[in-house]
Tab-separated table of C-alpha atoms in Angstrom:
chain	number	residue	atom	x	y	z
M	1	MET	CA	87.348	-46.500	16.621
M	2	SER	CA	88.686	-50.023	16.373
M	3	GLN	CA	87.630	-52.826	18.700
M	4	LEU	CA	91.106	-52.855	20.244
M	5	SER	CA	91.007	-49.137	21.030
M	6	THR	CA	87.492	-49.385	22.526
M	7	GLN	CA	88.522	-52.242	24.812
M	8	ALA	CA	91.788	-50.599	25.879
M	9	ILE	CA	90.176	-47.271	26.677
M	10	ALA	CA	87.244	-48.918	28.447
M	11	ARG	CA	89.597	-50.713	30.846
M	12	THR	CA	90.583	-47.381	32.416
M	13	GLU	CA	87.430	-45.412	31.513
M	14	THR	CA	89.678	-43.077	29.533
M	15	SER	CA	87.876	-40.857	27.054
M	16	PRO	CA	89.387	-40.420	23.576
M	17	ALA	CA	89.875	-36.722	24.361
M	18	MET	CA	91.870	-37.534	27.505
M	19	LEU	CA	93.901	-40.105	25.594
M	20	ILE	CA	94.891	-37.490	23.019
M	21	PHE	CA	95.707	-35.007	25.792
M	22	VAL	CA	97.997	-37.502	27.544
M	23	LEU	CA	99.777	-38.452	24.321
M	24	SER	CA	100.133	-34.776	23.429
M	25	SER	CA	101.689	-33.929	26.793
M	26	LEU	CA	104.236	-36.713	26.231
M	27	SER	CA	104.961	-35.627	22.664
M	28	ILE	CA	105.921	-32.024	23.444
M	29	PHE	CA	108.966	-32.799	25.617
M	30	ALA	CA	111.418	-32.608	22.736
M	31	PRO	CA	110.157	-29.491	20.906
M	32	LEU	CA	109.875	-27.523	24.151
M	33	SER	CA	113.314	-28.605	25.327
M	34	THR	CA	114.922	-27.894	21.975
M	35	ASP	CA	114.197	-24.186	21.558
M	36	MET	CA	112.701	-22.796	24.750
M	37	TYR	CA	116.086	-22.141	26.379
M	38	LEU	CA	117.818	-20.533	23.369
M	39	SER	CA	117.146	-16.982	24.544
M	40	ALA	CA	118.877	-17.885	27.837
M	41	PHE	CA	122.196	-18.952	26.273
M	42	SER	CA	124.097	-15.858	27.380
M	43	ASP	CA	122.663	-16.029	30.920
M	44	ILE	CA	123.497	-19.729	31.299
M	45	GLN	CA	126.956	-19.145	29.854
M	46	SER	CA	127.644	-16.435	32.452
M	47	TYR	CA	126.197	-18.532	35.282
M	48	LEU	CA	128.376	-21.538	34.393
M	49	ASN	CA	131.438	-19.473	33.393
M	50	ALA	CA	131.436	-21.297	30.069
M	51	PRO	CA	133.665	-20.271	27.150
M	52	ASP	CA	132.043	-18.869	24.009
M	53	GLY	CA	130.463	-21.511	21.801
M	54	VAL	CA	130.321	-24.227	24.462
M	55	LEU	CA	126.610	-23.802	25.253
M	56	GLU	CA	125.756	-24.405	21.594
M	57	LEU	CA	127.053	-27.945	22.107
M	58	SER	CA	124.165	-28.587	24.484
M	59	LEU	CA	121.782	-28.185	21.536
M	60	SER	CA	123.820	-30.423	19.220
M	61	VAL	CA	124.093	-33.071	21.944
M	62	PHE	CA	120.340	-32.871	22.509
M	63	PHE	CA	119.684	-33.628	18.828
M	64	LEU	CA	122.075	-36.581	19.072
M	65	GLY	CA	120.202	-37.855	22.115
M	66	LEU	CA	116.894	-37.550	20.242
M	67	CYS	CA	118.165	-39.686	17.376
M	68	LEU	CA	119.719	-42.375	19.566
M	69	GLY	CA	116.953	-42.359	22.174
M	70	GLN	CA	114.256	-43.053	19.618
M	71	LEU	CA	116.170	-46.066	18.357
M	72	LEU	CA	116.297	-47.312	21.965
M	73	PHE	CA	112.713	-46.713	23.081
M	74	GLY	CA	111.108	-48.220	19.992
M	75	PRO	CA	112.222	-51.810	20.654
M	76	LEU	CA	111.603	-51.366	24.387
M	77	GLY	CA	108.017	-50.385	23.598
M	78	ASP	CA	107.528	-53.468	21.417
M	79	ARG	CA	109.084	-55.802	23.970
M	80	TYR	CA	107.826	-54.485	27.330
M	81	GLY	CA	104.565	-52.803	26.352
M	82	ARG	CA	103.762	-49.119	26.010
M	83	LYS	CA	102.995	-47.814	29.473
M	84	THR	CA	106.119	-48.845	31.416
M	85	PRO	CA	108.646	-47.391	28.912
M	86	LEU	CA	106.542	-44.209	28.742
M	87	LEU	CA	106.722	-43.823	32.509
M	88	VAL	CA	110.465	-44.524	32.478
M	89	GLY	CA	111.015	-41.926	29.751
M	90	ALA	CA	108.917	-39.262	31.492
M	91	GLY	CA	110.646	-40.019	34.794
M	92	LEU	CA	114.116	-39.790	33.247
M	93	TYR	CA	113.183	-36.527	31.530
M	94	SER	CA	111.847	-35.032	34.774
M	95	LEU	CA	114.842	-36.151	36.853
M	96	THR	CA	117.458	-34.784	34.468
M	97	THR	CA	115.510	-31.526	34.076
M	98	PHE	CA	115.589	-31.126	37.873
M	99	LEU	CA	119.323	-31.833	37.931
M	100	LEU	CA	119.882	-29.208	35.231
M	101	LEU	CA	118.700	-26.628	37.760
M	102	LEU	CA	121.527	-27.655	40.102
M	103	VAL	CA	124.529	-27.962	37.762
M	104	MET	CA	127.564	-25.742	38.208
M	105	SER	CA	129.730	-26.735	35.239
M	106	PRO	CA	129.334	-26.601	31.433
M	107	ALA	CA	130.327	-30.277	31.078
M	108	ALA	CA	127.615	-31.418	33.501
M	109	PHE	CA	125.043	-29.231	31.755
M	110	ILE	CA	125.884	-30.676	28.336
M	111	GLY	CA	125.917	-34.258	29.637
M	112	LEU	CA	122.553	-33.882	31.328
M	113	ARG	CA	121.068	-32.387	28.165
M	114	PHE	CA	121.982	-35.606	26.357
M	115	VAL	CA	120.251	-37.725	29.020
M	116	GLN	CA	117.273	-35.350	29.027
M	117	ALA	CA	116.895	-35.962	25.286
M	118	LEU	CA	116.907	-39.725	25.838
M	119	GLY	CA	114.014	-39.373	28.272
M	120	ALA	CA	112.130	-37.043	25.923
M	121	CYS	CA	112.156	-39.713	23.225
M	122	GLY	CA	109.840	-42.063	25.084
M	123	GLY	CA	106.772	-39.938	24.524
M	124	MET	CA	107.629	-39.172	20.911
M	125	VAL	CA	108.246	-42.760	19.846
M	126	ILE	CA	105.821	-44.754	21.934
M	127	GLY	CA	103.111	-42.132	21.584
M	128	ARG	CA	103.053	-42.776	17.833
M	129	ALA	CA	103.055	-46.519	18.501
M	130	VAL	CA	100.027	-46.143	20.805
M	131	VAL	CA	98.167	-44.355	18.006
M	132	THR	CA	99.026	-47.236	15.682
M	133	ASP	CA	97.817	-49.746	18.304
M	134	LEU	CA	94.481	-48.021	18.767
M	135	TYR	CA	93.489	-46.608	15.422
M	136	ARG	CA	93.320	-47.608	11.782
M	137	GLY	CA	93.317	-45.805	8.450
M	138	ASN	CA	92.043	-42.224	8.359
M	139	GLU	CA	91.252	-42.310	12.074
M	140	ALA	CA	94.947	-42.941	12.737
M	141	ALA	CA	95.919	-40.125	10.387
M	142	ARG	CA	93.568	-37.714	12.168
M	143	THR	CA	95.094	-38.557	15.536
M	144	MET	CA	98.604	-38.338	14.113
M	145	THR	CA	97.746	-34.913	12.735
M	146	LEU	CA	96.941	-33.608	16.215
M	147	LEU	CA	100.189	-34.966	17.634
M	148	MET	CA	102.285	-33.696	14.717
M	149	MET	CA	100.709	-30.264	15.005
M	150	LEU	CA	101.997	-30.006	18.580
M	151	VAL	CA	105.428	-31.318	17.628
M	152	THR	CA	105.767	-28.821	14.772
M	153	LEU	CA	104.236	-25.939	16.720
M	154	GLY	CA	106.618	-26.505	19.633
M	155	PRO	CA	109.781	-25.129	17.976
M	156	VAL	CA	107.799	-22.115	16.766
M	157	VAL	CA	106.098	-21.194	20.042
M	158	SER	CA	108.754	-22.271	22.562
M	159	PRO	CA	111.318	-19.508	21.761
M	160	LEU	CA	108.622	-16.899	22.421
M	161	VAL	CA	107.597	-18.537	25.715
M	162	GLY	CA	111.237	-18.955	26.687
M	163	GLY	CA	112.042	-15.331	25.886
M	164	PHE	CA	109.229	-14.110	28.131
M	165	LEU	CA	110.217	-16.407	31.018
M	166	VAL	CA	113.905	-15.503	30.827
M	167	SER	CA	113.121	-11.777	30.752
M	168	ALA	CA	110.658	-11.965	33.619
M	169	PHE	CA	112.040	-14.680	35.911
M	170	GLY	CA	115.534	-15.721	34.782
M	171	TRP	CA	116.880	-18.742	32.894
M	172	LYS	CA	115.998	-21.345	35.534
M	173	SER	CA	112.297	-20.611	35.056
M	174	VAL	CA	112.512	-22.246	31.623
M	175	PHE	CA	113.696	-25.524	33.126
M	176	ILE	CA	111.161	-25.288	35.951
M	177	LEU	CA	108.421	-25.157	33.298
M	178	MET	CA	109.966	-28.191	31.554
M	179	LEU	CA	110.022	-30.029	34.898
M	180	LEU	CA	106.374	-29.243	35.636
M	181	ILE	CA	105.309	-30.448	32.193
M	182	GLY	CA	107.329	-33.647	32.639
M	183	LEU	CA	105.818	-34.402	36.043
M	184	LEU	CA	102.303	-33.654	34.801
M	185	ALA	CA	102.742	-35.968	31.820
M	186	MET	CA	104.067	-38.744	34.072
M	187	VAL	CA	101.077	-38.486	36.437
M	188	LEU	CA	98.591	-38.385	33.555
M	189	THR	CA	100.224	-41.426	31.968
M	190	TRP	CA	100.043	-43.371	35.229
M	191	LEU	CA	96.399	-42.490	35.848
M	192	PHE	CA	94.773	-42.457	32.433
M	193	LEU	CA	96.805	-44.166	29.721
M	194	PRO	CA	95.757	-47.771	29.101
M	195	GLU	CA	98.259	-50.445	28.141
M	196	THR	CA	97.591	-50.840	24.412
M	197	LEU	CA	99.956	-53.729	23.668
M	198	GLU	CA	98.886	-56.971	25.302
M	199	LYS	CA	101.531	-59.472	26.452
M	200	ASP	CA	100.706	-61.962	23.721
M	201	GLN	CA	101.322	-59.244	21.108
M	202	ARG	CA	104.760	-58.237	22.382
M	203	LEU	CA	108.018	-59.255	20.779
M	204	SER	CA	109.728	-62.045	22.687
M	205	ALA	CA	112.970	-62.075	20.707
M	206	PRO	CA	116.228	-60.870	22.287
M	207	LEU	CA	116.753	-57.108	22.012
M	208	ALA	CA	119.685	-57.653	19.644
M	209	GLN	CA	117.287	-59.323	17.248
M	210	VAL	CA	114.759	-56.549	17.782
M	211	PHE	CA	117.356	-53.952	16.797
M	212	ALA	CA	118.039	-55.973	13.669
M	213	GLU	CA	114.452	-55.258	12.609
M	214	TYR	CA	115.569	-51.713	11.790
M	215	GLY	CA	117.590	-53.049	8.894
M	216	LYS	CA	114.598	-54.968	7.602
M	217	LEU	CA	112.335	-51.932	7.794
M	218	LEU	CA	114.821	-49.904	5.774
M	219	LEU	CA	114.196	-52.342	2.911
M	220	VAL	CA	110.398	-52.037	3.072
M	221	ARG	CA	109.446	-49.525	0.393
M	222	SER	CA	106.001	-48.851	1.881
M	223	PHE	CA	107.816	-47.661	5.032
M	224	ILE	CA	111.058	-46.068	3.918
M	225	VAL	CA	109.648	-43.912	1.107
M	226	PRO	CA	107.022	-42.099	3.206
M	227	ALA	CA	109.449	-42.000	6.156
M	228	LEU	CA	112.159	-40.217	4.162
M	229	SER	CA	109.622	-38.010	2.401
M	230	SER	CA	108.128	-36.921	5.734
M	231	ALA	CA	111.629	-36.214	7.063
M	232	LEU	CA	112.459	-33.975	4.105
M	233	VAL	CA	109.141	-32.142	4.401
M	234	LEU	CA	109.794	-31.664	8.123
M	235	GLY	CA	113.181	-30.278	7.086
M	236	VAL	CA	111.341	-27.410	5.417
M	237	LEU	CA	109.852	-26.495	8.791
M	238	PHE	CA	113.202	-26.756	10.569
M	239	SER	CA	114.805	-24.561	7.899
M	240	PHE	CA	112.151	-21.904	8.443
M	241	ILE	CA	112.568	-21.999	12.223
M	242	THR	CA	116.364	-21.775	11.965
M	243	ALA	CA	116.495	-18.752	9.661
M	244	SER	CA	113.333	-16.922	10.717
M	245	SER	CA	114.966	-14.697	13.322
M	246	SER	CA	117.692	-13.593	10.909
M	247	VAL	CA	115.162	-12.935	8.149
M	248	PHE	CA	112.423	-11.241	10.180
M	249	GLN	CA	114.639	-9.247	12.526
M	250	GLY	CA	117.859	-8.929	10.555
M	251	VAL	CA	116.730	-8.556	6.949
M	252	MET	CA	113.264	-7.056	7.492
M	253	GLY	CA	114.173	-5.032	10.562
M	254	MET	CA	111.296	-6.245	12.747
M	255	GLY	CA	111.339	-5.590	16.474
M	256	LYS	CA	110.701	-8.297	19.064
M	257	VAL	CA	106.946	-7.671	19.163
M	258	GLU	CA	106.659	-7.602	15.376
M	259	TYR	CA	108.752	-10.755	15.165
M	260	GLY	CA	106.434	-12.532	17.599
M	261	LEU	CA	103.367	-11.456	15.643
M	262	ALA	CA	104.907	-12.603	12.354
M	263	PHE	CA	105.797	-15.945	13.930
M	264	GLY	CA	102.283	-16.317	15.264
M	265	PHE	CA	100.762	-15.562	11.873
M	266	VAL	CA	102.888	-18.202	10.123
M	267	ALA	CA	102.328	-20.733	12.943
M	268	LEU	CA	98.583	-20.302	12.560
M	269	GLY	CA	98.951	-22.137	9.249
M	270	LEU	CA	99.725	-25.351	11.161
M	271	VAL	CA	96.485	-25.091	13.120
M	272	VAL	CA	94.409	-24.404	10.013
M	273	ALA	CA	96.128	-27.266	8.167
M	274	SER	CA	95.301	-29.636	11.021
M	275	LEU	CA	91.620	-28.687	10.954
M	276	VAL	CA	91.411	-29.015	7.168
M	277	ASN	CA	93.225	-32.345	7.278
M	278	ASN	CA	90.788	-33.780	9.811
M	279	ARG	CA	87.905	-32.873	7.518
M	280	LEU	CA	89.524	-34.285	4.375
M	281	LEU	CA	90.519	-37.560	6.022
M	282	GLY	CA	86.875	-38.482	6.282
M	283	ARG	CA	86.748	-38.836	2.511
M	284	ILE	CA	90.316	-39.177	1.204
M	285	ALA	CA	93.097	-41.594	2.185
M	286	ALA	CA	96.216	-40.135	3.837
M	287	ALA	CA	98.487	-41.308	0.983
M	288	ASP	CA	96.258	-39.591	-1.575
M	289	LEU	CA	96.269	-36.376	0.435
M	290	VAL	CA	100.073	-36.386	0.286
M	291	LYS	CA	100.006	-37.064	-3.457
M	292	TYR	CA	97.569	-34.228	-4.120
M	293	GLY	CA	99.215	-31.812	-1.686
M	294	LEU	CA	102.827	-32.156	-2.844
M	295	PRO	CA	102.445	-30.176	-6.121
M	296	PHE	CA	100.987	-27.207	-4.200
M	297	PHE	CA	103.756	-27.555	-1.599
M	298	VAL	CA	106.528	-27.438	-4.202
M	299	LEU	CA	104.821	-24.574	-6.049
M	300	SER	CA	104.524	-22.472	-2.884
M	301	ASN	CA	108.239	-22.929	-2.176
M	302	ILE	CA	109.119	-21.989	-5.762
M	303	ILE	CA	107.093	-18.793	-5.369
M	304	LEU	CA	108.968	-18.113	-2.119
M	305	VAL	CA	112.281	-18.227	-3.991
M	306	LEU	CA	110.932	-15.956	-6.755
M	307	ILE	CA	109.855	-13.230	-4.316
M	308	ALA	CA	112.817	-13.626	-1.931
M	309	GLY	CA	114.589	-10.522	-3.239
M	310	THR	CA	111.583	-8.245	-3.609
M	311	GLY	CA	111.405	-6.980	-0.034
M	312	MET	CA	107.618	-7.377	-0.006
M	313	VAL	CA	107.003	-8.275	3.638
M	314	TRP	CA	103.308	-9.178	3.538
M	315	GLN	CA	103.656	-11.178	0.340
M	316	LEU	CA	106.548	-13.089	1.909
M	317	LEU	CA	104.577	-13.807	5.079
M	318	ILE	CA	101.565	-15.072	3.117
M	319	VAL	CA	103.693	-17.440	1.025
M	320	LEU	CA	105.521	-18.641	4.150
M	321	TRP	CA	102.117	-19.285	5.738
M	322	PHE	CA	101.196	-21.654	2.911
M	323	CYS	CA	104.626	-23.330	2.907
M	324	VAL	CA	104.513	-24.035	6.644
M	325	ALA	CA	100.834	-25.048	6.660
M	326	LEU	CA	101.376	-27.536	3.837
M	327	ALA	CA	104.519	-28.865	5.527
M	328	GLY	CA	102.543	-29.694	8.676
M	329	PHE	CA	99.707	-31.172	6.613
M	330	LEU	CA	102.026	-33.395	4.564
M	331	THR	CA	104.242	-34.484	7.469
M	332	ALA	CA	101.266	-35.745	9.489
M	333	ASN	CA	99.826	-37.752	6.601
M	334	ALA	CA	103.160	-39.148	5.400
M	335	THR	CA	103.962	-40.170	8.988
M	336	ALA	CA	100.641	-42.020	9.232
M	337	VAL	CA	101.339	-43.798	5.927
M	338	ALA	CA	104.812	-44.857	7.073
M	339	MET	CA	103.491	-46.116	10.409
M	340	SER	CA	100.807	-48.159	8.640
M	341	ALA	CA	103.595	-50.343	7.216
M	342	THR	CA	104.906	-51.277	10.690
M	343	ARG	CA	102.165	-53.569	11.972
M	344	GLY	CA	103.552	-55.979	14.562
M	345	LYS	CA	106.616	-53.812	15.185
M	346	SER	CA	105.161	-50.332	15.427
M	347	GLY	CA	107.442	-49.348	18.327
M	348	GLY	CA	110.577	-50.042	16.305
M	349	GLY	CA	109.008	-48.477	13.245
M	350	SER	CA	108.101	-45.342	15.181
M	351	ALA	CA	111.647	-45.149	16.558
M	352	LEU	CA	113.291	-45.488	13.170
M	353	LEU	CA	110.844	-43.016	11.658
M	354	GLY	CA	111.518	-40.444	14.375
M	355	ALA	CA	115.274	-40.884	14.137
M	356	LEU	CA	115.179	-40.405	10.371
M	357	GLN	CA	112.954	-37.344	10.685
M	358	PHE	CA	115.136	-35.634	13.271
M	359	ALA	CA	118.404	-36.543	11.580
M	360	ILE	CA	117.376	-35.260	8.136
M	361	ALA	CA	115.392	-32.273	9.379
M	362	SER	CA	118.236	-31.250	11.687
M	363	GLY	CA	120.651	-31.591	8.777
M	364	CYS	CA	118.487	-29.245	6.705
M	365	SER	CA	118.439	-26.810	9.611
M	366	SER	CA	122.222	-26.927	10.011
M	367	LEU	CA	122.835	-26.307	6.314
M	368	VAL	CA	120.546	-23.277	6.315
M	369	ALA	CA	122.374	-21.936	9.380
M	370	LEU	CA	125.687	-22.130	7.519
M	371	PHE	CA	124.438	-19.917	4.682
M	372	ILE	CA	122.391	-17.336	6.607
M	373	SER	CA	123.125	-13.859	5.252
M	374	ASP	CA	121.494	-10.455	4.845
M	375	SER	CA	119.113	-11.939	2.264
M	376	VAL	CA	115.926	-14.004	2.314
M	377	LEU	CA	117.320	-16.272	-0.407
M	378	PRO	CA	119.182	-18.764	1.869
M	379	LEU	CA	115.912	-19.388	3.749
M	380	ALA	CA	113.914	-19.741	0.532
M	381	LEU	CA	116.402	-22.158	-1.058
M	382	GLY	CA	116.755	-24.035	2.236
M	383	MET	CA	113.016	-24.676	2.131
M	384	LEU	CA	112.699	-25.363	-1.602
M	385	ILE	CA	115.449	-27.997	-1.883
M	386	PRO	CA	114.089	-30.472	0.737
M	387	ALA	CA	110.549	-29.804	-0.548
M	388	VAL	CA	111.542	-30.843	-4.075
M	389	LEU	CA	113.549	-33.843	-2.843
M	390	GLY	CA	110.704	-35.038	-0.638
M	391	ALA	CA	108.201	-34.713	-3.490
M	392	LEU	CA	110.428	-36.503	-5.993
M	393	LEU	CA	111.039	-39.334	-3.558
M	394	TRP	CA	107.307	-39.767	-2.961
M	395	TRP	CA	106.399	-39.667	-6.646
M	396	LEU	CA	109.213	-41.971	-7.764
M	397	GLY	CA	108.536	-44.347	-4.883
M	398	HIS	CA	104.910	-44.801	-6.026
M	399	VAL	CA	103.458	-44.768	-2.507
M	400	LYS	CA	99.951	-46.193	-2.381
M	401	PRO	CA	97.330	-46.250	0.382
M	402	VAL	CA	97.491	-49.266	2.689
M	403	GLU	CA	94.115	-50.933	3.031
M	404	ASN	CA	92.739	-50.817	6.553
M	405	ALA	CA	96.029	-49.454	7.776
């Protein structure tokens, strides 16, 4: 652990384990809020007397809020420190989640979902910046791996949790759980999270000038190449999540219980990948792990396409396990490499990185949704294409490890 991290944690007697727990609780706002309420669409639509198709806008608006909110919170974190913007974001998220329980119109519901997404961004963006403040090199990559595992597991697990809550307690129970998580994260942040950006390290330039730093970062190859590569790799995960229900239940004829078990099996790959990554980072740099892992990632997605029409369920699940596990592994390391190029402006860098990841990954998800059919092939191609593009970008960009990053 770096001298800075030791001093910052010592000021509040916060253990590293508690620090990771607090950052994790802040980082799961967005993935939980994105998918946990999907099974309640029809119930919410009936409750609000909304026309068909209107509730889907609340998901699109949420993605828009995630992109824009990250661009906002990044500069705020660099200018005003980490803790205050984190508390503001968690408070905004909790308040709008409470108000979502009271709405009576589709327009109000959709508008509040946009504001809820803005609040959710604080933990995502500034949480990564805190990791960059406190840790260096492989230690940073290990911590980033834990956070990314939660972010990528969220969209996989949250539909199953949401489905159970909606069936047992009704649609409002989903938002009550979101509210409780938001309040818990806010209290934990207040009590245990140290301020990791001292006043003399903060940006003093006007916010307009801070926003202009985004343009400069886009021209930094050591940032933009791993940032775009990580976004495309994350797109593979989003493509899987988007089409999984249609493939598992529609094409393969799985019931709800079988679908949940299949999801759990594939999601286990993210946990295993995180554990393996933590071990490897003790000996190999994050950039090298991406370089060595990409060929296996592309190969696994090629195999997925080749077996897409065979109808072999277990073979498909095993290949999907490797595709998803490697996607989580590569996204965490590529994110750490990109963040290592943002020293002195890690809040803005984290914001731009998150916005790029969500924009590109959501685009991959939307394209897969357009071509969903009674075949596994749209899912397989939807995973292979961003995998190949992300690998080519990394290889052609010649990303190298950053010393002492």
